[in-house]
mmCIF file of C-alpha atoms in Angstrom:
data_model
loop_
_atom_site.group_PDB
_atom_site.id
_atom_site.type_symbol
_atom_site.label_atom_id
_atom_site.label_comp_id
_atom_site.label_asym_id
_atom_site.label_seq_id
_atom_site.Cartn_x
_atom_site.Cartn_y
_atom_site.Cartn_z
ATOM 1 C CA UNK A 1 42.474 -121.895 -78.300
ATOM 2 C CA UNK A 2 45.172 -124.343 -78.139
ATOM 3 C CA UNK A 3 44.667 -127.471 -75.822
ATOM 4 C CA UNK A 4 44.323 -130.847 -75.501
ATOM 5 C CA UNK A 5 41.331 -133.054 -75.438
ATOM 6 C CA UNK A 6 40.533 -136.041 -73.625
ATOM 7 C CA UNK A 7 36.769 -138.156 -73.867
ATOM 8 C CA UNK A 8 35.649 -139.239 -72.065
ATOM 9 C CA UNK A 9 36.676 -137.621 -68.732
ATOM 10 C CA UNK A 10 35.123 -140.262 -66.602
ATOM 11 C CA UNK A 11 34.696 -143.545 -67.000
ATOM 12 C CA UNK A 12 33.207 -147.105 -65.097
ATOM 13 C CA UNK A 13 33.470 -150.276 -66.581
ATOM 14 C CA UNK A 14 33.852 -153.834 -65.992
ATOM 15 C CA UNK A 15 36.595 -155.978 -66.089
ATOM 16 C CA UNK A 16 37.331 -157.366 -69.374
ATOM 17 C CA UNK A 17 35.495 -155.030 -71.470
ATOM 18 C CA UNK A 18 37.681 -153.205 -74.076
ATOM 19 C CA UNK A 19 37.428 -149.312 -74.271
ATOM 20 C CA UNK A 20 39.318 -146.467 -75.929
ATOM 21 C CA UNK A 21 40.340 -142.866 -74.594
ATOM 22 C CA UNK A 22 40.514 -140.279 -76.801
ATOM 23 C CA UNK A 23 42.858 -137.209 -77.007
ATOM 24 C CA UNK A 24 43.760 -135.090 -79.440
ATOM 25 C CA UNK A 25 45.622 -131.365 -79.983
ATOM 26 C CA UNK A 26 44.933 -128.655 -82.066
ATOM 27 C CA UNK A 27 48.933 -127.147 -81.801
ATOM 28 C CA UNK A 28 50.886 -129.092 -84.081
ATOM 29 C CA UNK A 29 52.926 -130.691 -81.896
ATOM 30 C CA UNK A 30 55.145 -133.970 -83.192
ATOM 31 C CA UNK A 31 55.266 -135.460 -79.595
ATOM 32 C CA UNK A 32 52.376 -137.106 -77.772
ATOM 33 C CA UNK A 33 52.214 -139.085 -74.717
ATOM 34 C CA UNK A 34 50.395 -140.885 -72.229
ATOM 35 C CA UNK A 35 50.201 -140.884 -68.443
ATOM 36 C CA UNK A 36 48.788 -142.554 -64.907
ATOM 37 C CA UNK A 37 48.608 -141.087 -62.159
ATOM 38 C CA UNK A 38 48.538 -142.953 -59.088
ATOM 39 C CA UNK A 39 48.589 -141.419 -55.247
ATOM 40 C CA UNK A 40 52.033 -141.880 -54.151
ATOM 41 C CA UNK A 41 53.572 -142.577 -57.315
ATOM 42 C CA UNK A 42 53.187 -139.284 -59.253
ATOM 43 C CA UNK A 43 52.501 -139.644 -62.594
ATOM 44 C CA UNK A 44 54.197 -142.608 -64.748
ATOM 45 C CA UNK A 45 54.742 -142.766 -68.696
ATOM 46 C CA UNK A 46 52.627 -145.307 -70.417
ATOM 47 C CA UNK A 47 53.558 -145.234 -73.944
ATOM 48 C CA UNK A 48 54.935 -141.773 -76.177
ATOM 49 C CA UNK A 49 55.004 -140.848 -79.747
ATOM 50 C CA UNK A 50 57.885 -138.959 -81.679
ATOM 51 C CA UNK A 51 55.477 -138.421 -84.596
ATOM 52 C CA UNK A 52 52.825 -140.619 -86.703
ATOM 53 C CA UNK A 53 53.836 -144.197 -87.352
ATOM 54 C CA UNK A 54 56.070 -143.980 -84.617
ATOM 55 C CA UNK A 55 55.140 -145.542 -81.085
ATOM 56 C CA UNK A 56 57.279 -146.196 -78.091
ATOM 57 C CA UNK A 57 56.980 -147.777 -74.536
ATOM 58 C CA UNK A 58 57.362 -145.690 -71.656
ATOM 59 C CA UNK A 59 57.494 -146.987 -68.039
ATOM 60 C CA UNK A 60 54.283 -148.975 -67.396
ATOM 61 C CA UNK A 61 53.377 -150.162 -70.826
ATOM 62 C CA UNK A 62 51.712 -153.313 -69.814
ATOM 63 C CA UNK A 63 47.731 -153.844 -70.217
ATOM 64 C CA UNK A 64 48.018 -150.770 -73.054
ATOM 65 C CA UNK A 65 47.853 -149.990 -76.712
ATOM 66 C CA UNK A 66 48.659 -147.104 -78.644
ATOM 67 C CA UNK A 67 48.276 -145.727 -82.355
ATOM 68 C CA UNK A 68 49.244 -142.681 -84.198
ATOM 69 C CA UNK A 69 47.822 -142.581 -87.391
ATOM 70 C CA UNK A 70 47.033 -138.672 -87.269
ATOM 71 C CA UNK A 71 49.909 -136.124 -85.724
ATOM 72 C CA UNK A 72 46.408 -134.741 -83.926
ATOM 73 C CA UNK A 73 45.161 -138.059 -82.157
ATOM 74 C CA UNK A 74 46.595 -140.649 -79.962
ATOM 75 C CA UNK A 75 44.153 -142.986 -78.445
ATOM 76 C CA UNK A 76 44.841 -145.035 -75.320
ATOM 77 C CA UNK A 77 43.507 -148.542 -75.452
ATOM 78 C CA UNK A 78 42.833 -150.924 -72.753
ATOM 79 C CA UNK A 79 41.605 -154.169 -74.373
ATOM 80 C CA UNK A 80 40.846 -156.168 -71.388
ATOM 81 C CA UNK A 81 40.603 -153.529 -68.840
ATOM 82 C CA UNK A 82 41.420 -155.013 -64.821
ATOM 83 C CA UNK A 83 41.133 -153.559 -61.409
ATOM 84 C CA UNK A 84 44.738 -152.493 -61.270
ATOM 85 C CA UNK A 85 44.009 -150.053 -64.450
ATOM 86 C CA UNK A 86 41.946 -148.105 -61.974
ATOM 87 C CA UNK A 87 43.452 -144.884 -62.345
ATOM 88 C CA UNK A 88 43.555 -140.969 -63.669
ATOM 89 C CA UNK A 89 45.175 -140.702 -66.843
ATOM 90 C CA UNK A 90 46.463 -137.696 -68.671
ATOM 91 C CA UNK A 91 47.456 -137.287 -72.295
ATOM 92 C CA UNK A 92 50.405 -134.308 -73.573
ATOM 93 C CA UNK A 93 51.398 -132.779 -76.552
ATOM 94 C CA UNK A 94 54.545 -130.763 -77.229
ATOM 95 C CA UNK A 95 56.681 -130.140 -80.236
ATOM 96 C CA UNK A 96 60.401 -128.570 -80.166
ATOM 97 C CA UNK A 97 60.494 -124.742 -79.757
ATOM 98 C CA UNK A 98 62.796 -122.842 -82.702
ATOM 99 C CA UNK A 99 65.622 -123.268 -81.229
ATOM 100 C CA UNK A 100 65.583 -126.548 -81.507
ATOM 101 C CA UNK A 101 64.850 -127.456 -78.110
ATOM 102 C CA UNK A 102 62.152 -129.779 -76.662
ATOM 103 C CA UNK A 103 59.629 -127.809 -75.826
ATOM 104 C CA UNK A 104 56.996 -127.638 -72.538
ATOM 105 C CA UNK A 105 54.089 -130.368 -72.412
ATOM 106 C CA UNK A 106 50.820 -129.340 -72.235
ATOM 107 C CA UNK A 107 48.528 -131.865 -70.085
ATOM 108 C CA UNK A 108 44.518 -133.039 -70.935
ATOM 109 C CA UNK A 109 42.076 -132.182 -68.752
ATOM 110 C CA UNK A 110 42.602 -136.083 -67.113
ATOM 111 C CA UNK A 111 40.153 -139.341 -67.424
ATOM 112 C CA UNK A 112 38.804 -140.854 -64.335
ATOM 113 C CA UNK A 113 39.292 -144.448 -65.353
ATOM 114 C CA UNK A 114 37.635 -147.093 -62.755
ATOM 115 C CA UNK A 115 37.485 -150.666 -63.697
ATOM 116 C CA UNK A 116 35.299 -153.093 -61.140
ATOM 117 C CA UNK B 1 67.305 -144.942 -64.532
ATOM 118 C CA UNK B 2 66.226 -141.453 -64.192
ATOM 119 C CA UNK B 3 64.545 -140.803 -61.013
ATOM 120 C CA UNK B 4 63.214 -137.487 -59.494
ATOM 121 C CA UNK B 5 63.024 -137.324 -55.985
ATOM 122 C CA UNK B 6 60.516 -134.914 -54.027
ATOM 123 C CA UNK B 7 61.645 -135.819 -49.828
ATOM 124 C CA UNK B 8 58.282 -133.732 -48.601
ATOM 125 C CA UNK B 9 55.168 -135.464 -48.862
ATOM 126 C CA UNK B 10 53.083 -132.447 -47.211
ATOM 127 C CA UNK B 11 53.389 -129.019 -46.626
ATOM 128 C CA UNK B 12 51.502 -126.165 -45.164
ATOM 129 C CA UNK B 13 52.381 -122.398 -45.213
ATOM 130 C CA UNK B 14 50.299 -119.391 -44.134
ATOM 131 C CA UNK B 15 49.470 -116.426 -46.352
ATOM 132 C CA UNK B 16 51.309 -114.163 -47.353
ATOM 133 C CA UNK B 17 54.172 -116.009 -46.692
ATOM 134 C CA UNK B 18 57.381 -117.888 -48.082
ATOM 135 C CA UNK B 19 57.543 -121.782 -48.671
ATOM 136 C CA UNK B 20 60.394 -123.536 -50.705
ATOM 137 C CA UNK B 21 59.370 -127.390 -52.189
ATOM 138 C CA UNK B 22 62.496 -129.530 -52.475
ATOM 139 C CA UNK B 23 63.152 -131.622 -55.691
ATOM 140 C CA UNK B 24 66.354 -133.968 -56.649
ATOM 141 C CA UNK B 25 67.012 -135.932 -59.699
ATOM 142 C CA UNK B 26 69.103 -138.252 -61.045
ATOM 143 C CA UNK B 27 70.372 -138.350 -64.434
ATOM 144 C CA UNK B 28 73.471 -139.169 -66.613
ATOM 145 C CA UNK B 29 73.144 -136.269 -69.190
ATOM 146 C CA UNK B 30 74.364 -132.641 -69.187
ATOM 147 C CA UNK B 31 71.569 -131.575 -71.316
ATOM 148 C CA UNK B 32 68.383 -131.736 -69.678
ATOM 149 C CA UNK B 33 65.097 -129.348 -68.466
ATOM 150 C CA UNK B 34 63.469 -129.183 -65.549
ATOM 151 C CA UNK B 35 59.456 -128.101 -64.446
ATOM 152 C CA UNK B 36 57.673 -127.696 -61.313
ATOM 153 C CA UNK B 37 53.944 -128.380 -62.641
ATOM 154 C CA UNK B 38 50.885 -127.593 -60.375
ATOM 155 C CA UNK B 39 47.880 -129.687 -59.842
ATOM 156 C CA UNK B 40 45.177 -127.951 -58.384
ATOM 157 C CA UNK B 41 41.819 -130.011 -57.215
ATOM 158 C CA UNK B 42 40.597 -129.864 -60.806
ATOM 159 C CA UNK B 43 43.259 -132.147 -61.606
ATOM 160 C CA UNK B 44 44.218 -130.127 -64.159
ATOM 161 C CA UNK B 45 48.175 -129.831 -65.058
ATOM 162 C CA UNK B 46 49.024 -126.424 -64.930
ATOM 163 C CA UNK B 47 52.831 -125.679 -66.001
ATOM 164 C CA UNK B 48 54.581 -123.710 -63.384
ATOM 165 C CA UNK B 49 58.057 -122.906 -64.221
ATOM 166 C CA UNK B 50 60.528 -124.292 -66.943
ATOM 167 C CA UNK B 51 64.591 -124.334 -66.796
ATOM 168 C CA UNK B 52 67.037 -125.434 -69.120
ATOM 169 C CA UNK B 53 70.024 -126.958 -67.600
ATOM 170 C CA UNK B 54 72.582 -125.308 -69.549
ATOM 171 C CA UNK B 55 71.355 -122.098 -68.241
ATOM 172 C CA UNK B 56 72.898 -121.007 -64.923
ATOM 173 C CA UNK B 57 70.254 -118.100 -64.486
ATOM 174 C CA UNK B 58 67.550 -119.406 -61.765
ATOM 175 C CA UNK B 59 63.926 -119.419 -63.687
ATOM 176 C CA UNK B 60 61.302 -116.811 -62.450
ATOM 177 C CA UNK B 61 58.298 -116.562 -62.905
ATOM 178 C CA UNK B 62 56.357 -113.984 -60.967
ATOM 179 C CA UNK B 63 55.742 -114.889 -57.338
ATOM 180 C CA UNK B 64 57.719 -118.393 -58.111
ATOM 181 C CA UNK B 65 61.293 -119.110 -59.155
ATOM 182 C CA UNK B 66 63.855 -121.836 -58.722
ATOM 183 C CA UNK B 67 67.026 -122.080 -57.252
ATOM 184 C CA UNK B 68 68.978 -124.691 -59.273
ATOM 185 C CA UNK B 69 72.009 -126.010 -58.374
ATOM 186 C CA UNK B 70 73.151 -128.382 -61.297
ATOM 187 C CA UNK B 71 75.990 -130.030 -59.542
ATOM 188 C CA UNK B 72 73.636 -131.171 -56.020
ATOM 189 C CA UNK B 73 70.655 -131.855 -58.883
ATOM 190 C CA UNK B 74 69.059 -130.133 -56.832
ATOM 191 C CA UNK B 75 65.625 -128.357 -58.014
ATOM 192 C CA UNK B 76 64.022 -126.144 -55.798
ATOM 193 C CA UNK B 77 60.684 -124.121 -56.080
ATOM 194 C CA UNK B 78 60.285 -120.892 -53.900
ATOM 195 C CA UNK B 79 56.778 -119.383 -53.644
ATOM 196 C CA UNK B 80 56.572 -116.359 -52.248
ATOM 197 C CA UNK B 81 53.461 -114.628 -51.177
ATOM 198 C CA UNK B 82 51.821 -117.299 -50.783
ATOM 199 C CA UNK B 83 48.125 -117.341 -51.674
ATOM 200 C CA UNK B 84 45.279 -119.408 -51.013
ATOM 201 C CA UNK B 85 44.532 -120.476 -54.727
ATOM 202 C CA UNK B 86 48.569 -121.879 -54.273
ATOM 203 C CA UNK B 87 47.261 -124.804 -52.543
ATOM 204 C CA UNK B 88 47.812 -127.657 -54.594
ATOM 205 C CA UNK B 89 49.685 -130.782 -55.530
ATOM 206 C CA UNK B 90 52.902 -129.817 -57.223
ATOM 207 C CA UNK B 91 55.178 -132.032 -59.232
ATOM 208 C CA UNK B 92 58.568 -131.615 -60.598
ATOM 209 C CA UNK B 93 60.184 -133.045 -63.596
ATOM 210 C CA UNK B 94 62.266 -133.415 -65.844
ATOM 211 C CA UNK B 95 63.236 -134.510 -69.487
ATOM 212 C CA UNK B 96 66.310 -135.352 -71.016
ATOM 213 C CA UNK B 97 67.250 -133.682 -74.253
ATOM 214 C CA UNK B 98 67.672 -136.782 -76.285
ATOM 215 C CA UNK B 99 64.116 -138.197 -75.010
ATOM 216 C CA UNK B 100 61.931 -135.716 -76.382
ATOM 217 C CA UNK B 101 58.756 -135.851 -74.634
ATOM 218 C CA UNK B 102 59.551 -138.461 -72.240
ATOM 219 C CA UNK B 103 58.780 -136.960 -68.751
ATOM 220 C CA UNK B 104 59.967 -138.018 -65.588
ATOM 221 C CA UNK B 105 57.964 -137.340 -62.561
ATOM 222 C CA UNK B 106 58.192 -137.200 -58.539
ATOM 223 C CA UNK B 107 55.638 -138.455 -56.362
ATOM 224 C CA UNK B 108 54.281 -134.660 -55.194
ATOM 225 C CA UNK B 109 54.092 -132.456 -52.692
ATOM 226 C CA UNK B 110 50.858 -131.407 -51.479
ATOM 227 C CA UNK B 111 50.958 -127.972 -50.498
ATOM 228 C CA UNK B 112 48.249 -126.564 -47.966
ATOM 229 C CA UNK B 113 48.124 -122.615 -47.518
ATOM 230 C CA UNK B 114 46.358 -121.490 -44.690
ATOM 231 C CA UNK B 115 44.621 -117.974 -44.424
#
């Protein structure tokens, strides 16, 4: 079945204390990216990837890492997690169709995120 | 900057009936596509309907389709027949040809139907 995977899917934690989210896809796709979502503010980029090696900001990169050493995995990173972080994120995947033309994102399940 | 704009916060509709969701955008490029994307209480992000700009066809999909009107940027969503596993949050957005995967969102519209 193709999908994408997120772990964990909720989390608590402290402020301060590093942690990683997972996701990963099973389709192949070249493109990966990260989102919050925040009530009010629909969902906002965090950082994308065009392929491995290759990393870019998107529009609330601050307080985030990224890394795509495998076209399947794209970890999130918060090394010093705060308050403000508190949030649901989503990872996507999606490649270009054969036409050449970008093709649809398909979402992770979502990670609770809450930082105290 | 590209923005996407959805004006209605809240919605409610009864069964079996029609309800339209308004979306605008903003953008510089003449290549571009558009989604509506659902969010039901599992959170999960459940593509609804896709349209390519360059195609003046409106997208259908079933019970849903689009009325686009490229010129206003203007990005509708009709649903008609409305059901009660509709209810949901629904976003639209868009990406920009040259961007790849980068996704633009609006804020929502939380859509309520009633039996």
């Amino acid at each position: 079945e193709a999908q994408v995977t997120q772990n964990p899917r909720y989390l608590i934690t402290v402020t301060g204390k590093k942690l990683t989210v997972t996701c990963s896809q099973n389709m192949n796709h070249e493109y990966m990216s990260w989102y919050r979502q925040d009530p009010g503010l629909g969902l906002r980029q965090i950082y994308y990837s065009m392929n491995v090696e290759v990393t870019d900001k998107g529009d609330v990169p601050e307080g985030y890492k990224v890394s795509r050493k495998e076209k399947r995995n794209f970890p999130l990173i918060l090394e010093s997690p705060s308050p403000n972080q508190t949030s649901l994120y989503f990872c996507a995947s999606s490649g270009w169709t054969s036409g050449g033309q970008v093709d649809t994102q398909y979402f992770g399940p979502g990670t609770r995120l809450t930082v105290l | 900057a590209q923005t996407v704009t959805q004006s209605q916060p809240e919605m409610s509709v009864q069964e079996a009936e029609t309800v339209t969701l308004s979306c605008t955008y903003d953008t510089s490029e003449n290549n571009y596509y558009l989604f509506w994307y659902k969010q039901p209480p599992s959170r999960q992000m459940i593509l609804v309907i896709r349209q390519e700009a360059y195609k003046q066809q409106n997208a259908t999909e079933n019970r849903f389709s689009v009325n686009f009107q490229k010129a206003a940027k203007s990005f509708s969503l009709k649903i008609s027949d409305s059901q009660l596993g509709d209810t949901a949050m629904y976003f639209c957005a868009f990406v920009e040809e040259t961007s790849g995967s980068r996704l633009t969102f609006g804020e929502g519209t939380q859509l309520t139907v009633n039996p």
